[in-house]
Amino acid sequence: MMRHGKRSAALLALAVCAACGGGSSDHYQPGTDLPASEADAARLLQQATFGVDEASLGRLMHLGYDTWLEEQLDKAPSWHKPWLQQRIDAGTDTWQSHRVALWWDRAVHADDQLRQRMAFALSEIFVVSDESSGLENDVLGCADYYDTLLGYAFGNYRELLEAVTLTPQMGKYLSMLQNQKPDAARHVEPDENYAREVMQLFSIGLVQLEEDGTPKRDGTGAEIPTYDQSTIVGIAHAFTGWNYAKATNWTWPTANLLPMEAWESYHDTQAKTVLDGRVLAQGQTARDDLRMILDQLAAHPNVGPFLGKQLIQRFVTSNPSPAYVRRVARVWADNGLGARGDLRAVLKAILLDDEARNGHRTNPASFGKLREPLLRMTALWRAFGGHAEDGLYDDLWDPIGTFGQSPLESQTVFNFFRPDHEPPGTLGTAGLTGPEFQILTHSQITATTNAFEAQVFRGYAGYASARTDQVLIDVASLRALAGDPAALVASLDRLLMAGAMSPEMRRAIVDHVTLEPLGNGTQRALEALYLVVTSPEFAVQK
Amino acid sequence: MNHHRRRFLAQTLRAACAGAGASLFGKLHAMQRASVERAPAPGDYKALVCVFLAGGNDSYNLVVPRGPAEYATYAAARGDLAVAQASLLPITPITSDGRSYGLHPSVPELQALFAAQKLAILANAGPLLAPMTKAQYQAGSVPKPKNLFSHSDQTVACQAQSAGADGGYGWAGRAADQVLALNQGLALSPAITLAGSSRLLLGQTVIPYNLGWNGSVPLNGFSGTRGTRRLQAFRAMLNQSHGNLLEKHFAEIQDQAMSLDALIRSGLSGAAALTTVFPDTSLGRQLKMVARMIGIRGALGAARQVFYVVAWGYDTHSDQTTAQPNLFADLSRSLGAFQSALGEVGAEADVTTFTLSEFGRTLSSNGKGSDHGWGGHQLVLGGATRGGDLYGTMPDLAIDGPNDVGRGRMLPTTAIDQYAATLAKWFGLTPTQLASVFPRLGNFATADLGFQQA
């Protein structure tokens, strides 16, 4: 209830803003921080959107960084659930693949790019997944959860945490739904799943952190745990008594998507010792216990560096400097107006930080991140108008098989990859993390490269055997440049690589394209495009 | 990563590159040369296959006491999670501990393997730094693995010897490191994962190769005149200098995938199809691929290999009574098929398959399922296993009993180190190598639990 109330309030605010001019181009006046070049602008767009296209590039060049971000931050959410709800209401078969199809559509076409990108990042931190028995067939539930992330994407972390905690989707996924007080006679004890993961993954992490994200050390140089098993037990007891809203029977409730509600008769009212020895008094309600624990977690000094660093990794670079993490953590602690956990301010701090804007110049050897495979494909589709005649993006029906990831389809709550993953080989040897490399297995890289081969050579508008359910890209602009291979490659560099293509790579592609007879230009365009989107340089966002 | 490891890895990599390069599968050309220089003795082959039960296996419902008194203790502890006494599949261990046991009704294949003395059961094993009593646990007087009951930490704890000086290497990867010399003819990494990134297989020198469930797939688009030209350009982009290390790493993985693809595909295409029917599940498919790879061990020139497969879904917090029979049935059928396929490819005596799971589960119920525990039973099977017997000590399943450290979490009575060292010894590691791979092994009474033939 509260979640919907909050979302409505957020929408109302946006509507009011729209009425006074927000959302229209007039309202946003160019700032003084105009990008020095299209390449600089394209870099921000790589970080903040699902891919560079002409429109966003022009808009950012016109408005400058800050105002462009403000405009994005003000945009109303493009929700995911309503379209699926309409399908279901119309009696049309609707599966998780339709939810994923809509995710692609939003990623490629929604104009609230930054919000969609943030929701995707949050979906990889606050993980629920349809790869679980409870959510496997719950298409609307998964979409509704994603909408929750969209709704709170630029809100306050404390409110996001509570909203996520009380979704029945999370309740099912990490078994807080119907978690009940102890029953000594039957040896029944409260489930510890959510109590554990809300700390380990959604808020403070396992060890105490300095403000810059590095672990604190005790006198012997050892890391210091943030909590122990007794904390988990205490919080598990505190998190008892929650069930579907409006349930009339604890054991056989009617499933729905409203925030969970408390049943005091199933809530453990004994005193509990929770984080840092704090005692929750005997006799408190389920909601009081929950509120006090979430307040304490959200106020913990770890949250800013712990989650701030992960957000930096999702948007900008896998190995941020401690100073970068500290700057973001400080904004997390105080948005400048005294508010803590303001995700809007945090996101701006991440994207406008000097390291985000200039890290590729100051630290070229380790700056950047492997693009997530899904984002490699959206970058291609956004740059070249990827579109299916039937309006659906359900041709790629198995993103896990093709890309090793798919929205809300992680195998475990630990996401597709861990933020501290050090891939064995070059990166691990250098002591660098590369989270996304965890899914870049030898078999996966081949599947993804082959997906690009199919997309480019058999998925362009004009391809003779194209199907109506196939996403086709428009290569007319490239075809027009085919007579000038250098210009063709430069055009790809501009939209797909933020102008950062190395001379070696440029030469390899130009040489290859030049050997291709000009013809009507299509083959040259395709050859160049294929080589760019399968290149190591494109694969890494810098 | 600590600086030690970083430096050591760099040295090892350099050394390996400078030498025969046989261990680094990216260096294909060096390896192809090596393959004619030194082949392993014909028939000298051993493989370890880890079946990781991800999520934490509730193994107390896999092996259940059947005698009236013990079953009553079990049933009282497990409440609504208990498996019905009459449904248990009886087993008769060679060495009796005075009690009778049965297996979960969903695992007839495992019952048959046990009866055929191909399957051994190790009771109540788990990560430990040193032997520990319940009193010591409660007093905190003996160090214990950090973050007990946490998925990610305990996965590392049972796959890597992280308390050692050299950080997070996996023990199977390090075991493979020790016997690299035997793999001179092998262009491929001796460590193959079918389940993505694997800590267990990560050695100091050995870097795991990721194989798809259907084997290796080639890159498309590189045939014909145009395709050949395209491949040239594609390779030029891989081989160019990469100032950015993420780019360089990406290029290396792509290069490795391409180099090894032809090798694996030509090997597999030359092999006879398996007649054994595997379950069409993720576990069944992974194990089938492992069996096929073992089938071409001769063609690959492999003498020692370690494999990693994962069965997901064992984190049974809810719906345990419906989920568990399916999980166990899949495990049983898949392991049964795998053992039979190993017979087909003549490798039954040379391959040891073993389970691991990050933890056992609580005996007590949460009303719908069980929670993260600690010790649990493990399965070992193969022609080199002294099967048909129970190893280790079956725990007292009483809530608040001598093994219970809370909620029916069983304090392990055998360390993963002992379990792993027994497997590694069979794999061919010397006592010195075992001590190096398992730095805490000396803390425990025995380094060889006896379930493997010498």
PDB file of N, CA and C in Angstrom, chain A residues 359-428:
ATOM      1  N   GLY A 359      38.552   9.456 -16.607  1.00  0.00           N
ATOM      2  CA  GLY A 359      39.340   8.282 -16.218  1.00  0.00           C
ATOM      3  C   GLY A 359      40.024   7.601 -17.389  1.00  0.00           C
ATOM      4  N   HIS A 360      39.389   7.678 -18.555  1.00  0.00           N
ATOM      5  CA  HIS A 360      39.992   7.035 -19.727  1.00  0.00           C
ATOM      6  C   HIS A 360      41.273   7.742 -20.131  1.00  0.00           C
ATOM      7  N   ARG A 361      41.395   9.022 -19.745  1.00  0.00           N
ATOM      8  CA  ARG A 361      42.627   9.747 -20.067  1.00  0.00           C
ATOM      9  C   ARG A 361      43.669   9.559 -18.971  1.00  0.00           C
ATOM     10  N   THR A 362      43.203   9.582 -17.703  1.00  0.00           N
ATOM     11  CA  THR A 362      44.162   9.562 -16.600  1.00  0.00           C
ATOM     12  C   THR A 362      44.620   8.153 -16.244  1.00  0.00           C
ATOM     13  N   ASN A 363      43.793   7.163 -16.530  1.00  0.00           N
ATOM     14  CA  ASN A 363      44.169   5.799 -16.145  1.00  0.00           C
ATOM     15  C   ASN A 363      43.749   4.811 -17.224  1.00  0.00           C
ATOM     16  N   PRO A 364      44.311   4.963 -18.410  1.00  0.00           N
ATOM     17  CA  PRO A 364      43.809   4.202 -19.571  1.00  0.00           C
ATOM     18  C   PRO A 364      43.981   2.684 -19.429  1.00  0.00           C
ATOM     19  N   ALA A 365      44.925   2.224 -18.641  1.00  0.00           N
ATOM     20  CA  ALA A 365      45.178   0.776 -18.583  1.00  0.00           C
ATOM     21  C   ALA A 365      44.082   0.025 -17.853  1.00  0.00           C
ATOM     22  N   SER A 366      43.469   0.660 -16.859  1.00  0.00           N
ATOM     23  CA  SER A 366      42.500  -0.112 -16.074  1.00  0.00           C
ATOM     24  C   SER A 366      41.125   0.533 -16.014  1.00  0.00           C
ATOM     25  N   PHE A 367      40.945   1.691 -16.607  1.00  0.00           N
ATOM     26  CA  PHE A 367      39.641   2.343 -16.524  1.00  0.00           C
ATOM     27  C   PHE A 367      38.629   1.641 -17.435  1.00  0.00           C
ATOM     28  N   GLY A 368      37.393   1.647 -16.981  1.00  0.00           N
ATOM     29  CA  GLY A 368      36.307   1.145 -17.817  1.00  0.00           C
ATOM     30  C   GLY A 368      35.729  -0.150 -17.286  1.00  0.00           C
ATOM     31  N   LYS A 369      34.785  -0.652 -18.030  1.00  0.00           N
ATOM     32  CA  LYS A 369      34.123  -1.893 -17.628  1.00  0.00           C
ATOM     33  C   LYS A 369      33.757  -2.689 -18.870  1.00  0.00           C
ATOM     34  N   LEU A 370      33.776  -3.991 -18.712  1.00  0.00           N
ATOM     35  CA  LEU A 370      33.258  -4.811 -19.798  1.00  0.00           C
ATOM     36  C   LEU A 370      31.773  -4.520 -19.922  1.00  0.00           C
ATOM     37  N   ARG A 371      31.334  -4.177 -21.118  1.00  0.00           N
ATOM     38  CA  ARG A 371      29.903  -3.967 -21.290  1.00  0.00           C
ATOM     39  C   ARG A 371      29.186  -5.272 -20.997  1.00  0.00           C
ATOM     40  N   GLU A 372      28.080  -5.168 -20.280  1.00  0.00           N
ATOM     41  CA  GLU A 372      27.274  -6.363 -20.097  1.00  0.00           C
ATOM     42  C   GLU A 372      26.779  -6.786 -21.478  1.00  0.00           C
ATOM     43  N   PRO A 373      26.736  -8.090 -21.739  1.00  0.00           N
ATOM     44  CA  PRO A 373      26.358  -8.552 -23.078  1.00  0.00           C
ATOM     45  C   PRO A 373      25.017  -7.990 -23.559  1.00  0.00           C
ATOM     46  N   LEU A 374      24.039  -7.876 -22.654  1.00  0.00           N
ATOM     47  CA  LEU A 374      22.758  -7.306 -23.070  1.00  0.00           C
ATOM     48  C   LEU A 374      22.951  -5.877 -23.559  1.00  0.00           C
ATOM     49  N   LEU A 375      23.854  -5.157 -22.902  1.00  0.00           N
ATOM     50  CA  LEU A 375      24.063  -3.750 -23.252  1.00  0.00           C
ATOM     51  C   LEU A 375      24.874  -3.585 -24.531  1.00  0.00           C
ATOM     52  N   ARG A 376      25.604  -4.610 -24.902  1.00  0.00           N
ATOM     53  CA  ARG A 376      26.269  -4.559 -26.210  1.00  0.00           C
ATOM     54  C   ARG A 376      25.200  -4.591 -27.308  1.00  0.00           C
ATOM     55  N   MET A 377      24.209  -5.457 -27.118  1.00  0.00           N
ATOM     56  CA  MET A 377      23.170  -5.549 -28.142  1.00  0.00           C
ATOM     57  C   MET A 377      22.301  -4.298 -28.162  1.00  0.00           C
ATOM     58  N   THR A 378      21.953  -3.756 -26.983  1.00  0.00           N
ATOM     59  CA  THR A 378      21.113  -2.554 -26.998  1.00  0.00           C
ATOM     60  C   THR A 378      21.870  -1.380 -27.622  1.00  0.00           C
ATOM     61  N   ALA A 379      23.186  -1.350 -27.435  1.00  0.00           N
ATOM     62  CA  ALA A 379      23.967  -0.261 -28.044  1.00  0.00           C
ATOM     63  C   ALA A 379      23.847  -0.320 -29.565  1.00  0.00           C
ATOM     64  N   LEU A 380      23.904  -1.523 -30.095  1.00  0.00           N
ATOM     65  CA  LEU A 380      23.763  -1.685 -31.548  1.00  0.00           C
ATOM     66  C   LEU A 380      22.368  -1.281 -32.001  1.00  0.00           C
ATOM     67  N   TRP A 381      21.368  -1.749 -31.279  1.00  0.00           N
ATOM     68  CA  TRP A 381      19.982  -1.465 -31.684  1.00  0.00           C
ATOM     69  C   TRP A 381      19.652   0.012 -31.565  1.00  0.00           C
ATOM     70  N   ARG A 382      20.160   0.646 -30.518  1.00  0.00           N
ATOM     71  CA  ARG A 382      19.855   2.076 -30.360  1.00  0.00           C
ATOM     72  C   ARG A 382      20.558   2.910 -31.431  1.00  0.00           C
ATOM     73  N   ALA A 383      21.765   2.536 -31.747  1.00  0.00           N
ATOM     74  CA  ALA A 383      22.503   3.323 -32.736  1.00  0.00           C
ATOM     75  C   ALA A 383      21.891   3.170 -34.125  1.00  0.00           C
ATOM     76  N   PHE A 384      21.325   2.004 -34.405  1.00  0.00           N
ATOM     77  CA  PHE A 384      20.858   1.740 -35.764  1.00  0.00           C
ATOM     78  C   PHE A 384      19.392   1.302 -35.818  1.00  0.00           C
ATOM     79  N   GLY A 385      18.601   1.907 -34.931  1.00  0.00           N
ATOM     80  CA  GLY A 385      17.151   1.781 -35.031  1.00  0.00           C
ATOM     81  C   GLY A 385      16.618   0.360 -35.024  1.00  0.00           C
ATOM     82  N   GLY A 386      17.136  -0.472 -34.156  1.00  0.00           N
ATOM     83  CA  GLY A 386      16.657  -1.850 -34.080  1.00  0.00           C
ATOM     84  C   GLY A 386      15.153  -1.901 -33.865  1.00  0.00           C
ATOM     85  N   HIS A 387      14.470  -2.657 -34.717  1.00  0.00           N
ATOM     86  CA  HIS A 387      13.008  -2.648 -34.678  1.00  0.00           C
ATOM     87  C   HIS A 387      12.468  -3.930 -35.304  1.00  0.00           C
ATOM     88  N   ALA A 388      11.469  -4.505 -34.696  1.00  0.00           N
ATOM     89  CA  ALA A 388      10.822  -5.685 -35.287  1.00  0.00           C
ATOM     90  C   ALA A 388       9.463  -5.276 -35.846  1.00  0.00           C
ATOM     91  N   GLU A 389       9.143  -5.835 -36.981  1.00  0.00           N
ATOM     92  CA  GLU A 389       7.887  -5.460 -37.630  1.00  0.00           C
ATOM     93  C   GLU A 389       6.680  -5.759 -36.745  1.00  0.00           C
ATOM     94  N   ASP A 390       6.750  -6.846 -35.996  1.00  0.00           N
ATOM     95  CA  ASP A 390       5.605  -7.181 -35.131  1.00  0.00           C
ATOM     96  C   ASP A 390       5.637  -6.408 -33.815  1.00  0.00           C
ATOM     97  N   GLY A 391       6.608  -5.506 -33.672  1.00  0.00           N
ATOM     98  CA  GLY A 391       6.643  -4.649 -32.496  1.00  0.00           C
ATOM     99  C   GLY A 391       7.171  -5.318 -31.240  1.00  0.00           C
ATOM    100  N   LEU A 392       7.556  -6.573 -31.345  1.00  0.00           N
ATOM    101  CA  LEU A 392       8.015  -7.308 -30.166  1.00  0.00           C
ATOM    102  C   LEU A 392       9.506  -7.613 -30.271  1.00  0.00           C
ATOM    103  N   TYR A 393      10.140  -7.649 -29.143  1.00  0.00           N
ATOM    104  CA  TYR A 393      11.550  -8.021 -29.125  1.00  0.00           C
ATOM    105  C   TYR A 393      11.678  -9.438 -28.533  1.00  0.00           C
ATOM    106  N   ASP A 394      10.884 -10.348 -29.090  1.00  0.00           N
ATOM    107  CA  ASP A 394      10.908 -11.680 -28.499  1.00  0.00           C
ATOM    108  C   ASP A 394      11.613 -12.698 -29.387  1.00  0.00           C
ATOM    109  N   ASP A 395      12.348 -12.202 -30.379  1.00  0.00           N
ATOM    110  CA  ASP A 395      13.079 -13.125 -31.230  1.00  0.00           C
ATOM    111  C   ASP A 395      14.210 -13.771 -30.448  1.00  0.00           C
ATOM    112  N   LEU A 396      14.905 -12.952 -29.644  1.00  0.00           N
ATOM    113  CA  LEU A 396      15.975 -13.489 -28.795  1.00  0.00           C
ATOM    114  C   LEU A 396      15.316 -14.115 -27.571  1.00  0.00           C
ATOM    115  N   TRP A 397      14.742 -15.283 -27.762  1.00  0.00           N
ATOM    116  CA  TRP A 397      13.893 -15.848 -26.730  1.00  0.00           C
ATOM    117  C   TRP A 397      14.708 -16.433 -25.577  1.00  0.00           C
ATOM    118  N   ASP A 398      15.995 -16.577 -25.757  1.00  0.00           N
ATOM    119  CA  ASP A 398      16.802 -17.187 -24.703  1.00  0.00           C
ATOM    120  C   ASP A 398      18.029 -16.330 -24.401  1.00  0.00           C
ATOM    121  N   PRO A 399      17.828 -15.166 -23.785  1.00  0.00           N
ATOM    122  CA  PRO A 399      18.979 -14.293 -23.531  1.00  0.00           C
ATOM    123  C   PRO A 399      20.050 -14.966 -22.671  1.00  0.00           C
ATOM    124  N   ILE A 400      19.648 -15.844 -21.771  1.00  0.00           N
ATOM    125  CA  ILE A 400      20.649 -16.497 -20.923  1.00  0.00           C
ATOM    126  C   ILE A 400      21.594 -17.318 -21.801  1.00  0.00           C
ATOM    127  N   GLY A 401      21.023 -18.072 -22.731  1.00  0.00           N
ATOM    128  CA  GLY A 401      21.862 -18.883 -23.602  1.00  0.00           C
ATOM    129  C   GLY A 401      22.728 -18.029 -24.519  1.00  0.00           C
ATOM    130  N   THR A 402      22.173 -16.920 -24.975  1.00  0.00           N
ATOM    131  CA  THR A 402      22.885 -16.078 -25.928  1.00  0.00           C
ATOM    132  C   THR A 402      23.861 -15.123 -25.249  1.00  0.00           C
ATOM    133  N   PHE A 403      23.445 -14.583 -24.113  1.00  0.00           N
ATOM    134  CA  PHE A 403      24.234 -13.526 -23.485  1.00  0.00           C
ATOM    135  C   PHE A 403      24.753 -13.885 -22.086  1.00  0.00           C
ATOM    136  N   GLY A 404      24.248 -14.975 -21.525  1.00  0.00           N
ATOM    137  CA  GLY A 404      24.667 -15.321 -20.159  1.00  0.00           C
ATOM    138  C   GLY A 404      23.972 -14.493 -19.095  1.00  0.00           C
ATOM    139  N   GLN A 405      23.004 -13.682 -19.474  1.00  0.00           N
ATOM    140  CA  GLN A 405      22.243 -12.900 -18.501  1.00  0.00           C
ATOM    141  C   GLN A 405      20.906 -12.531 -19.117  1.00  0.00           C
ATOM    142  N   SER A 406      19.973 -12.189 -18.274  1.00  0.00           N
ATOM    143  CA  SER A 406      18.651 -11.772 -18.726  1.00  0.00           C
ATOM    144  C   SER A 406      17.964 -11.111 -17.535  1.00  0.00           C
ATOM    145  N   PRO A 407      17.199 -10.046 -17.761  1.00  0.00           N
ATOM    146  CA  PRO A 407      16.661  -9.294 -16.632  1.00  0.00           C
ATOM    147  C   PRO A 407      15.819 -10.150 -15.687  1.00  0.00           C
ATOM    148  N   LEU A 408      16.131 -10.086 -14.425  1.00  0.00           N
ATOM    149  CA  LEU A 408      15.449 -10.840 -13.369  1.00  0.00           C
ATOM    150  C   LEU A 408      15.443 -12.345 -13.661  1.00  0.00           C
ATOM    151  N   GLU A 409      16.549 -12.853 -14.176  1.00  0.00           N
ATOM    152  CA  GLU A 409      16.628 -14.292 -14.423  1.00  0.00           C
ATOM    153  C   GLU A 409      17.956 -14.875 -13.918  1.00  0.00           C
ATOM    154  N   SER A 410      18.466 -14.280 -12.851  1.00  0.00           N
ATOM    155  CA  SER A 410      19.718 -14.791 -12.291  1.00  0.00           C
ATOM    156  C   SER A 410      19.485 -16.149 -11.626  1.00  0.00           C
ATOM    157  N   GLN A 411      20.521 -16.950 -11.658  1.00  0.00           N
ATOM    158  CA  GLN A 411      20.433 -18.277 -11.044  1.00  0.00           C
ATOM    159  C   GLN A 411      20.338 -18.180  -9.515  1.00  0.00           C
ATOM    160  N   THR A 412      20.969 -17.178  -8.946  1.00  0.00           N
ATOM    161  CA  THR A 412      20.940 -17.014  -7.490  1.00  0.00           C
ATOM    162  C   THR A 412      20.837 -15.540  -7.136  1.00  0.00           C
ATOM    163  N   VAL A 413      20.649 -15.278  -5.835  1.00  0.00           N
ATOM    164  CA  VAL A 413      20.558 -13.896  -5.354  1.00  0.00           C
ATOM    165  C   VAL A 413      21.899 -13.170  -5.496  1.00  0.00           C
ATOM    166  N   PHE A 414      22.935 -13.918  -5.830  1.00  0.00           N
ATOM    167  CA  PHE A 414      24.250 -13.303  -6.002  1.00  0.00           C
ATOM    168  C   PHE A 414      24.460 -12.763  -7.431  1.00  0.00           C
ATOM    169  N   ASN A 415      23.402 -12.598  -8.159  1.00  0.00           N
ATOM    170  CA  ASN A 415      23.432 -12.008  -9.500  1.00  0.00           C
ATOM    171  C   ASN A 415      24.255 -12.872 -10.461  1.00  0.00           C
ATOM    172  N   PHE A 416      24.353 -12.418 -11.685  1.00  0.00           N
ATOM    173  CA  PHE A 416      25.099 -13.165 -12.706  1.00  0.00           C
ATOM    174  C   PHE A 416      26.594 -13.107 -12.438  1.00  0.00           C
ATOM    175  N   PHE A 417      26.992 -12.031 -11.778  1.00  0.00           N
ATOM    176  CA  PHE A 417      28.415 -11.851 -11.481  1.00  0.00           C
ATOM    177  C   PHE A 417      28.525 -11.091 -10.173  1.00  0.00           C
ATOM    178  N   ARG A 418      29.664 -11.282  -9.497  1.00  0.00           N
ATOM    179  CA  ARG A 418      29.890 -10.627  -8.222  1.00  0.00           C
ATOM    180  C   ARG A 418      30.744  -9.377  -8.428  1.00  0.00           C
ATOM    181  N   PRO A 419      30.500  -8.349  -7.613  1.00  0.00           N
ATOM    182  CA  PRO A 419      31.246  -7.092  -7.803  1.00  0.00           C
ATOM    183  C   PRO A 419      32.750  -7.242  -7.576  1.00  0.00           C
ATOM    184  N   ASP A 420      33.157  -8.261  -6.837  1.00  0.00           N
ATOM    185  CA  ASP A 420      34.589  -8.399  -6.544  1.00  0.00           C
ATOM    186  C   ASP A 420      35.244  -9.509  -7.372  1.00  0.00           C
ATOM    187  N   HIS A 421      34.606  -9.915  -8.451  1.00  0.00           N
ATOM    188  CA  HIS A 421      35.161 -11.020  -9.238  1.00  0.00           C
ATOM    189  C   HIS A 421      36.470 -10.601  -9.913  1.00  0.00           C
ATOM    190  N   GLU A 422      37.514 -11.356  -9.644  1.00  0.00           N
ATOM    191  CA  GLU A 422      38.804 -11.130 -10.299  1.00  0.00           C
ATOM    192  C   GLU A 422      39.020 -12.259 -11.287  1.00  0.00           C
ATOM    193  N   PRO A 423      38.825 -12.000 -12.573  1.00  0.00           N
ATOM    194  CA  PRO A 423      38.945 -13.101 -13.526  1.00  0.00           C
ATOM    195  C   PRO A 423      40.378 -13.610 -13.605  1.00  0.00           C
ATOM    196  N   PRO A 424      40.561 -14.925 -13.551  1.00  0.00           N
ATOM    197  CA  PRO A 424      41.909 -15.465 -13.673  1.00  0.00           C
ATOM    198  C   PRO A 424      42.497 -15.111 -15.032  1.00  0.00           C
ATOM    199  N   GLY A 425      43.759 -14.758 -15.040  1.00  0.00           N
ATOM    200  CA  GLY A 425      44.401 -14.340 -16.292  1.00  0.00           C
ATOM    201  C   GLY A 425      44.906 -12.914 -16.143  1.00  0.00           C
ATOM    202  N   THR A 426      44.865 -12.189 -17.233  1.00  0.00           N
ATOM    203  CA  THR A 426      45.435 -10.839 -17.255  1.00  0.00           C
ATOM    204  C   THR A 426      44.915  -9.941 -16.134  1.00  0.00           C
ATOM    205  N   LEU A 427      43.612  -9.894 -15.955  1.00  0.00           N
ATOM    206  CA  LEU A 427      43.058  -8.976 -14.955  1.00  0.00           C
ATOM    207  C   LEU A 427      43.389  -9.432 -13.537  1.00  0.00           C
ATOM    208  N   GLY A 428      43.177 -10.721 -13.271  1.00  0.00           N
ATOM    209  CA  GLY A 428      43.465 -11.221 -11.938  1.00  0.00           C
ATOM    210  C   GLY A 428      44.929 -11.037 -11.568  1.00  0.00           C
TER     211      GLY A 428
END
